[in-house]
Amino acid sequence: MSQITLPWVARSPEKLASYRRSAIVRLIGLGLLHVALAFAGFLWLEPFNEAKLADWKIVPVLVLCVGAGLAGLTLIAGGLAVATYERIGRILKWGYNAFAVFLGGVLAVCLIVWLHAFVFELVKTSPSGGTNTIPVLGIPYSLSVHDLYKAMESTSPGIPFDKNVRLTIPPLAYLLWPLQFGLVRDLVAMGGIIGFVSIIPAFGIWWERKVAGRIQSRMGPMRTGGWHGWAQSAADGIKLVFKEDFIPSGGDTLLFKLAVYIVFIPPLLAFIALPFAGAWVFRDLDVALLFILAMLGIEVLGVILAGWASNNKWSVYGAMREACQMVSYEIPMGMSLLIPVMMAGSLQLTAITDAQGGGFWNWFVFANPWCFIAFFIYYAASLASCKRAPFDLPESESELVAGFLTEYSGMRWSLFFFGEYVAMFVVSGLAVILFLGGWKSPIPEEWVENAVVQMGAAENMIGTIIRGLFKEGPILFILKAAFLYYVQMWIRWTLPRIRIDQVLYACVQVLLPLTMIVLLANTLWILGVEHLKLGWLVTVDTGIRWVLVAIGVLTAMGMIGIAMYGYKNNRRLVGSQAANQLPGS
Amino acid sequence: MPTGLLILADMWMPSADDLAAIGPLWGFVGTLVAILVAALAVGRNWRVTGMLAALGAAVTGWMALRTVMSPPTNWAGLSPNNSPMFVADQFSAFFVLLVSVFMLLVIGMWWMGQNAGLPERLSRKGDSVEFFILLIGSAFGMSMMVSTTNLLMIVLAVEMASLPSYAITAFRKQHAKAAEAGLKYVLFGAVTSAIMIYGASLLYGHYHTLDLAEIGRTIRIEGAPTLLMGVSLFAFMVGVAFKVSAVPFHFWCPDVFEGAAIEVTTWLSVASKAAGLGLMLRIISVLTFKIASPETLNTLATAIAVMAALTCTVGNLSAFRQTNMKRLLAFSSIAHAGYMLMAVAIVWMNNGSPTEGVAHPAFSAIVGYISVYLVMNLGAFLVVAMVYWATGSESIDAMNGLMRRSPLLAVMMVVFLFSLVGLPPMGGFMAKLYLLYALWDATWYSLVIVAVFNTLISLYYYARVARAMVFSDDGQPAIRVPMVGQALATVCALVVLYTGTVGAGTLKAFSDDRAKDLYAVVKPGIAVHTAAESARPDSVNENGTLWNGQNSTTVPNNDGWHIGLAARKVDSDRNKNGE
Amino acid sequence: MFEIGLNHYLVLSALVFSLGVLCMATKRNAIGILIGVELVLNSANINLVAFSKYSAGAADGHIFAVFVILLAAAEAAIAIAIFMNFYSALRTIDVDRGDELRN
Amino acid sequence: MDAVAFYIFAAVVLASAVGVVVSKNIVRTAVCLLGTLGGVACLYFLLDANLLAAIQLIVYAGGTLILIVFGVMLTSQSPWVGFKPTRGQAVVATIVALLLAVGIITLTTTADWRPSAEGPLAASPKVADVGNSLLTTYLAPFEVASVLLLVVMIGAAYLARTEK
Amino acid sequence: MANILNWIIFIPLIGAAVVLIAPAKQAKSIAWLTTFLVFIISCLTFGPFLDGSYQAGDYGTMQFESKLPWIQVGGTAAADGSRVGGFNINWHVGLDGLSFPLMILTTLITWLSAWASWNFEHWNVNKGPKGFFALFLILETGVLGTFAALDFFLFYIFWEVMLLPMYFLIGVWGGPRKEYAAIKFFIYTLAGSVLMLIALLAMYFASADAMGGKGTFNLIEYATIPAITEMFNSPTLTFLGWNFGKAMFVMLFIGFMIKVPLFPFHTWLPDAHVEAPTPISMILAGVLLKLGAYGFLRVCYPLFPEAGAQLAWLVATLGVINIIYGAFCCLAQTDFKRLVAYSSISHMGYVVLGCAIMTDVGFQGAMFQMLAHGISSPMCFFLVGVIYDRAHHRDLNRFGGLWLAMPKYGSMATLGFFASLGLPALCGFIGEIWVLLGTFNAPFAWAKTAAVISAFGVVLTAGYILWMIQRVYLGKLREEYAHYPDATARETAILFPMAVLAIFLGILPKYTFNLMNGTIDDMMVFLNPIVTKAVAASSIVMGG
């Protein structure tokens, strides 16, 4: 951390120390002030008093008690962090084994699952009170704070929540009350999505560098931050924010600026329709698949504009290549996605996932040979549409400097990467949902349910966690997506880049006919198996499915085996030996 | 595993009879596929492609001819609901026949052009695959234009006819004029089709259906369409007016005709207009059938009549200054479209009470006119083409002294030109006479006078061509013309002369026979579905009282084309359950 | 005002239509005209969908709109190809410069 | 809520449509068109036409528009592909367009559109309805459209191919 | 086609085909043979006309009538095979007193002009004779068909068929301004026929109304079936706001008067004559101009007598203007051929005047004048052609004393021009005097005035003809013309029949009148009462 130099940080350690001291004092002081304010609010408004719950108190309670309290606590925590950041770094360093951090993350997500489920179930099932209106705005609402409190007290059915624990914190009612408005719920969900989406590229870039390092027998980022360069992305981010924003003359300035957003916003918007789990979706669109494809498609425009507006030959070439490539690959991509759609009979991603429950042998990728092929076609096409290697022509450094990115720098440049990494996650997630059972567990759900019941944890939080981990839920989804994300990196650092004519040849002359054949064959196959019920075909179908499942299992086992071998013999690898000689390792 | 496909498998499917009913259209699609497959199988062989296309056109024409020659049948369907997508009757079969016969002739012309070896010919021989795909595609679109009453299908058909036409216009890639022609064509086409679609959207808003017959029924019940609906209807017709190059949507026509290769120009000059007129007639006949008070749509009829008069006059007057033969013939074709549009206007007027079994005079006039126009225009273009292939020039000066250089061509050209003027004893006169007769019958004397005086002024520029060929000889060398071309031109000229003299009655009888069927598609009396299960009538339309079936074998109060479709109730019920 | 109905959409569509017409009328660039056409097509589509929801109440409008989008794409493909031809022939796509065919 | 959304999206549509008309650079025109297309797609969502919205985005914004931008870039030597209607033309065109707008608005808003008996929302079709219609009632246009696309594809490919 | 009349009409067409097939050298002989054959065959039809057996006392009695269904479609079939609500167009030809003399004239003049074109090579070397003679023969078919047609539609078709051959004959083989002349001729004539076309449709529809949907184009039925005549002459029926009969009469009249040609529309004629080659001028003057007047007699007056009577003043005025104006124009000419052309205009004025008064004398005079002019004017044109062949110019002022150089030719010329002048005992005199007498005695108030003014035309005619003869044939022989050979045998042979006829018609007009009187009398049966009524009505108006 000490390597970071911020512009306003004085060169001398003395000044740095004085800045730090004054920051600590101000933060903690301000925090205490807020806490005091919150306390005064508590005293005045008496939100704990069950009998004195009132709708009119909502805003003051939220602002004074909850808002001020949380702000105060945050400020104080910030002050403490500034005071003890070296110690925190040491603590993080202590967690040499990533597993602990990972487990903590998983537990946190499980908790979020639980909270999420609780709140939304509550709002959904709460009894409707009288029709009230918010005084000034005149917006009608049905649930008063008191109703909410009563509902929470009696604990709504269907929520995995220990009945014996009485809710004695009435402010929670104030806190939850706004959630009855769709807009508020949307805003909260959007906050969640934006938070998640911002984590993806930060994590992804770091991970990519690590993967690249490992594959190329080096360590990857090791310096910034303590443990394996965990702060590298943050440091890069800060660096990029403060880098000079260079805009080429002669280009179209407005479009130069706009292009970034056209590249970066659509992948974000894809999360509107991308479900993380059954209820974990911002809008469960009935055309979710198409919507996501559309969002991935619009990105091209931004790239073209970026190239155009840069007023640079390399940029235009890169943009043109990109456009050709992405537009062409959209076709095999879309067509291969039709196969799971055909299997499930819906464009709704939740419905498609629901059709794949009950064990990994029910995943569409194993459903029949055509689906199996379609999965790989999709995956290849999605690589191209994310302009990942081996299809990273648009930014091939050796020919085009950096393609359409050549003239970009600083924050704009980073936003392109932001968009790219988000898109990578989106296509991986789509693959998971359509082919790999989405958020469904590889093992049948009854098994998990039975196990939970036998453990006697059916009604408590342990059960919730077990279900979230092994039955279904966003964690499974994110894990699967992360695996495919990882495979993308793996491919990138393994395969060489191909030429543009080869790219287009591969699409138009190989993938496209193949997809068509697969589409047709799959149609006939399903027709034969499901509709006409041809005996021989059903037999063949069952046989092939087991073969495919076996292939899947063997692949998974092989990968795990290789990983274990590598982990065990990491010291024997050349890379590690090289790494040991690096400074700071 | 509940799969989507299972639901599909249980869905309604068109029956084999349904598919057979639109046979000629399959002819075109089949040819398209055959050419593609042949291109894959034997490579880019222009002879194979040309033969296949000719074969396809012939087969299509034969299928259409079978319908034309069979006793009047009427079929409308290819949809499980009461919204037929295709209509197959004498009317459509006639136009399909027209298009396919013309295509056959144009293929002959193309063949000669390929052999002519001119450097600026249509395309390299290897590109014939693309050329024919586009040509047949536009033919398919044109056939569809006359085979449907559904707004969506009409829009699709117009586009299907237009888009390949744009492409074949710009087909000569090395040719700047062709590119410019294509540009203008596509721009005008796009603008008019957009306006057409906007009009269609408003029509849909008011009538809640895309089926023109249904709209016609509503108009019959509700009476006059409102101003907005009139405007929408007119906006919808704009796209069609573009196809027939009616003023003021004609600006593309001369440029496109000049820029496109001569085979393409020939093709567009007749086929596109024929299809446009067919569509216009179809729309009008379906919308105005048995309207209680014919005056309700008079404003629109007047608009069309004014458009027709303008088209005619502008076309003829603009032709005066032209020095390029193709351009001259383009304006001539605009003028001829104007004559035919006049008859369209009176179809609109004369909707009061179509008599059973008697040909509609206006429609009969159009059929006669367009049949003759096809032959004489092809002939004229053929001669221009042969001169072009021999000299490389399309200007009127290239015709100088043709009487000496190639007497046969010159004589044929004179026949075609004066047939285009409308002089007896050429077929053009008979066609025009029947047209004037129809106009008179509808008591639109002003149109008669406009038509007649246009004939007079058109004489001048046609005579100019004749003058160039016969009077002004600037000593250009004699030209060699292919035997096939001479034969084709002679045949065309003989047909023109035949229809103008001995065969005039035959022409009229032929037109009348075709014209009997104009209202068949909206008349339940003779509407019979070809499907075998059509005997189970169980969907009785509430508006059935509008037409008391004259034919005792059909069920009264039964609304025409729904007879056969209702039999599929089971299917559509299952369909509903499947949702 | 806060109750959105058919008329709101119709007004919007009419405005877009007029802007499309204006665009077609004022642009001298062939692609500009094509873009004007796209505006008009979009206004038609707004109409269709709004009618489908508020007055007609069937899938017809949606289907029509789907086909309109398709046609727009097809038209644009052909048009752009022709423009490129024109450009390679004349080095411009200014429609006023295409006056070789004027008489 | 819907009203607010409508006004926002309508404003986006109109603003970008105005941008399409007034912008002098053809590339910017195309980008403004993206705004219109996106706004219209959002309106489709408001109108419960999800499928259409998705198609609008995927085909129109993701396909047609890119084609147009492609065309713009391939047909311009200089980065400024400008246009200059004379002031008079522009004024006349604007007046005509204004009259057109006023006319259409007057006509459409005063017209009787005969709302369907079931009420507005009851009948808005779902994706499955649209899909079913496409394969039953509108099977014919569907197939015709496929032929159309085939032909157009061949034609466009031929025209765009460079002469060897 | 068993009918002799059909053969007469179509033999030239067959001849045209033979000309096209045969070698170019034989073209002129074939044409000569064909036209001669037609002339001979047409002479065979004299039979009923000579003995007067064609006069049945009923207008519309036809000889050599031939009627075949042609376009009988549309509508529903009636018991007799005609169509109700559709088209009833027949191949219907026949001869009566109006058409027969003109047909004989046609075959004769055509034959003579075919012969006259034997020196084809002489006046245009480069352009093949095949086309010329083929067009020539097609032209003859057109003219004969028009004279013979009894179906108005057929009449119209043949009328138009004449157009194209004439256009090309003038345009290809004409003089320096041939193209201008040809297109002018074409457009004028087509403008007339366009009006005729409108009238044709209108009459068809009116007849259909009168006959309960069974329309007809039959010119005889138009004039004789009471239902149709009532409809045609009904005072209430209107066409575009005008009285139907009047409107039709005017339209048809304009159509025909362009061909005659009458005053405002006469300008094509001098141009056409000047530019056309000699034989074509002969046909044009001798035959084609008669078609217009024949149209008056065949179509206008029998069909719309009331309108004719009401508009008689107008027609007569035009006729008088033609006579005087044409004559004055002649006085101003220096071009020999132009002079003859204007003299044709002047002479045709008598025909129109004769028609206008609608009396038997007037009609007879008009018919006779047509025949007389049909003989004298081709003769004049040929005479001009003969000298033009030698001199290659036609400037009257540059000639002189040709009689001395070419005595045979000079005599013939004097005879021809005197016939044209209207010298008593030659054909022109009878026609003119008949018309003038008829006009003088006509029941109209203005008739005497018209007759007196027209009589001045005779004086003027004498003036310009004599002046011309003096300038060209008399006086001192100029050096350059001294060596000119006299008329050749062929030229003499061509001039001889015309000279004989000119004398024959002048001396024994009775035989000629006999050919036509019967039909004209039949026509007068229904024309006279109408004229009387119209005159009475107009005199009441005038009196009041």
Short mmCIF file of C-alpha atoms in Angstrom, two decimals, chain B residues 8 11-12 14 32 44 78-81 83 85-86 124 127 130 133-134 144 152-153 156 160 163-164 170-171 173 198 202 205-208 210 218 222 227-228 575 579, chain D residues 104 107-108 111-116 128-129 131-133 135-142 144-145 147-152 154-164:
data_model
loop_
_atom_site.label_atom_id
_atom_site.label_comp_id
_atom_site.label_asym_id
_atom_site.label_seq_id
_atom_site.Cartn_x
_atom_site.Cartn_y
_atom_site.Cartn_z
CA LEU B 8 -45.40 -27.12 -31.83
CA MET B 11 -50.13 -27.21 -33.59
CA TRP B 12 -52.16 -26.49 -36.63
CA PRO B 14 -51.51 -26.45 -43.34
CA LEU B 32 -35.21 -20.54 -56.41
CA ARG B 44 -21.74 -21.32 -61.66
CA LEU B 78 -53.44 -21.02 -45.20
CA SER B 79 -54.33 -19.92 -41.75
CA PRO B 80 -56.27 -21.62 -38.98
CA ASN B 81 -58.31 -18.55 -38.19
CA SER B 83 -57.76 -14.48 -41.67
CA MET B 85 -53.16 -15.36 -45.94
CA PHE B 86 -53.34 -16.50 -49.51
CA ARG B 124 -20.56 -11.68 -66.04
CA ASP B 127 -23.24 -13.97 -61.79
CA GLU B 130 -27.51 -14.19 -58.28
CA ILE B 133 -32.32 -15.63 -57.61
CA LEU B 134 -33.20 -11.97 -57.56
CA MET B 144 -47.82 -12.79 -54.01
CA LEU B 152 -49.23 -7.84 -43.66
CA MET B 153 -48.92 -10.13 -46.63
CA LEU B 156 -44.41 -8.33 -47.39
CA MET B 160 -40.53 -9.08 -51.74
CA LEU B 163 -36.06 -5.50 -52.72
CA PRO B 164 -34.77 -7.88 -55.39
CA ALA B 170 -27.92 -2.04 -59.60
CA PHE B 171 -26.74 -5.37 -60.89
CA LYS B 173 -21.67 -3.12 -60.74
CA TYR B 198 -47.75 3.76 -41.49
CA LEU B 202 -53.65 3.22 -38.72
CA GLY B 205 -55.96 0.57 -35.31
CA HIS B 206 -59.43 1.30 -36.50
CA TYR B 207 -60.51 -1.99 -37.94
CA HIS B 208 -58.68 -4.24 -35.49
CA LEU B 210 -55.17 -7.06 -40.88
CA THR B 218 -66.74 -3.38 -41.56
CA GLU B 222 -70.24 1.16 -40.70
CA LEU B 227 -61.30 11.15 -43.02
CA LEU B 228 -58.46 9.58 -41.12
CA ASN B 575 -54.03 -24.57 -29.93
CA GLU B 579 -51.12 -21.68 -24.50
CA ILE D 104 -52.06 13.62 -37.86
CA LEU D 107 -56.98 13.31 -36.73
CA THR D 108 -55.68 10.47 -34.62
CA ALA D 111 -60.71 9.49 -34.10
CA ASP D 112 -62.86 6.73 -32.73
CA TRP D 113 -60.55 3.80 -32.30
CA ARG D 114 -63.20 1.47 -31.00
CA PRO D 115 -61.43 0.00 -27.99
CA SER D 116 -61.92 -3.70 -27.75
CA ALA D 128 -46.23 -17.50 -26.40
CA ASP D 129 -49.23 -15.94 -28.11
CA GLY D 131 -45.06 -17.32 -31.14
CA ASN D 132 -48.17 -19.38 -31.66
CA SER D 133 -49.58 -16.85 -34.06
CA LEU D 135 -46.55 -20.56 -36.52
CA THR D 136 -50.26 -20.82 -37.13
CA THR D 137 -52.14 -17.75 -38.29
CA TYR D 138 -49.10 -16.06 -39.66
CA LEU D 139 -47.28 -19.13 -40.84
CA ALA D 140 -47.48 -17.94 -44.41
CA PRO D 141 -45.88 -14.54 -43.84
CA PHE D 142 -43.30 -16.24 -41.70
CA VAL D 144 -42.44 -15.76 -47.05
CA ALA D 145 -40.20 -13.68 -44.87
CA VAL D 147 -37.64 -16.50 -48.67
CA LEU D 148 -37.38 -12.73 -48.64
CA LEU D 149 -34.39 -12.81 -46.37
CA LEU D 150 -32.71 -15.46 -48.47
CA VAL D 151 -33.13 -13.46 -51.62
CA VAL D 152 -32.11 -10.22 -49.99
CA ILE D 154 -27.93 -13.15 -51.84
CA GLY D 155 -28.62 -9.82 -53.47
CA ALA D 156 -26.84 -7.78 -50.85
CA ALA D 157 -23.91 -10.15 -50.81
CA TYR D 158 -23.58 -9.91 -54.55
CA LEU D 159 -23.74 -6.14 -54.54
CA ALA D 160 -21.33 -5.72 -51.70
CA ARG D 161 -18.81 -8.17 -53.13
CA THR D 162 -15.84 -6.50 -54.68
CA GLU D 163 -15.32 -7.08 -58.35
CA LYS D 164 -12.47 -9.40 -58.98
#
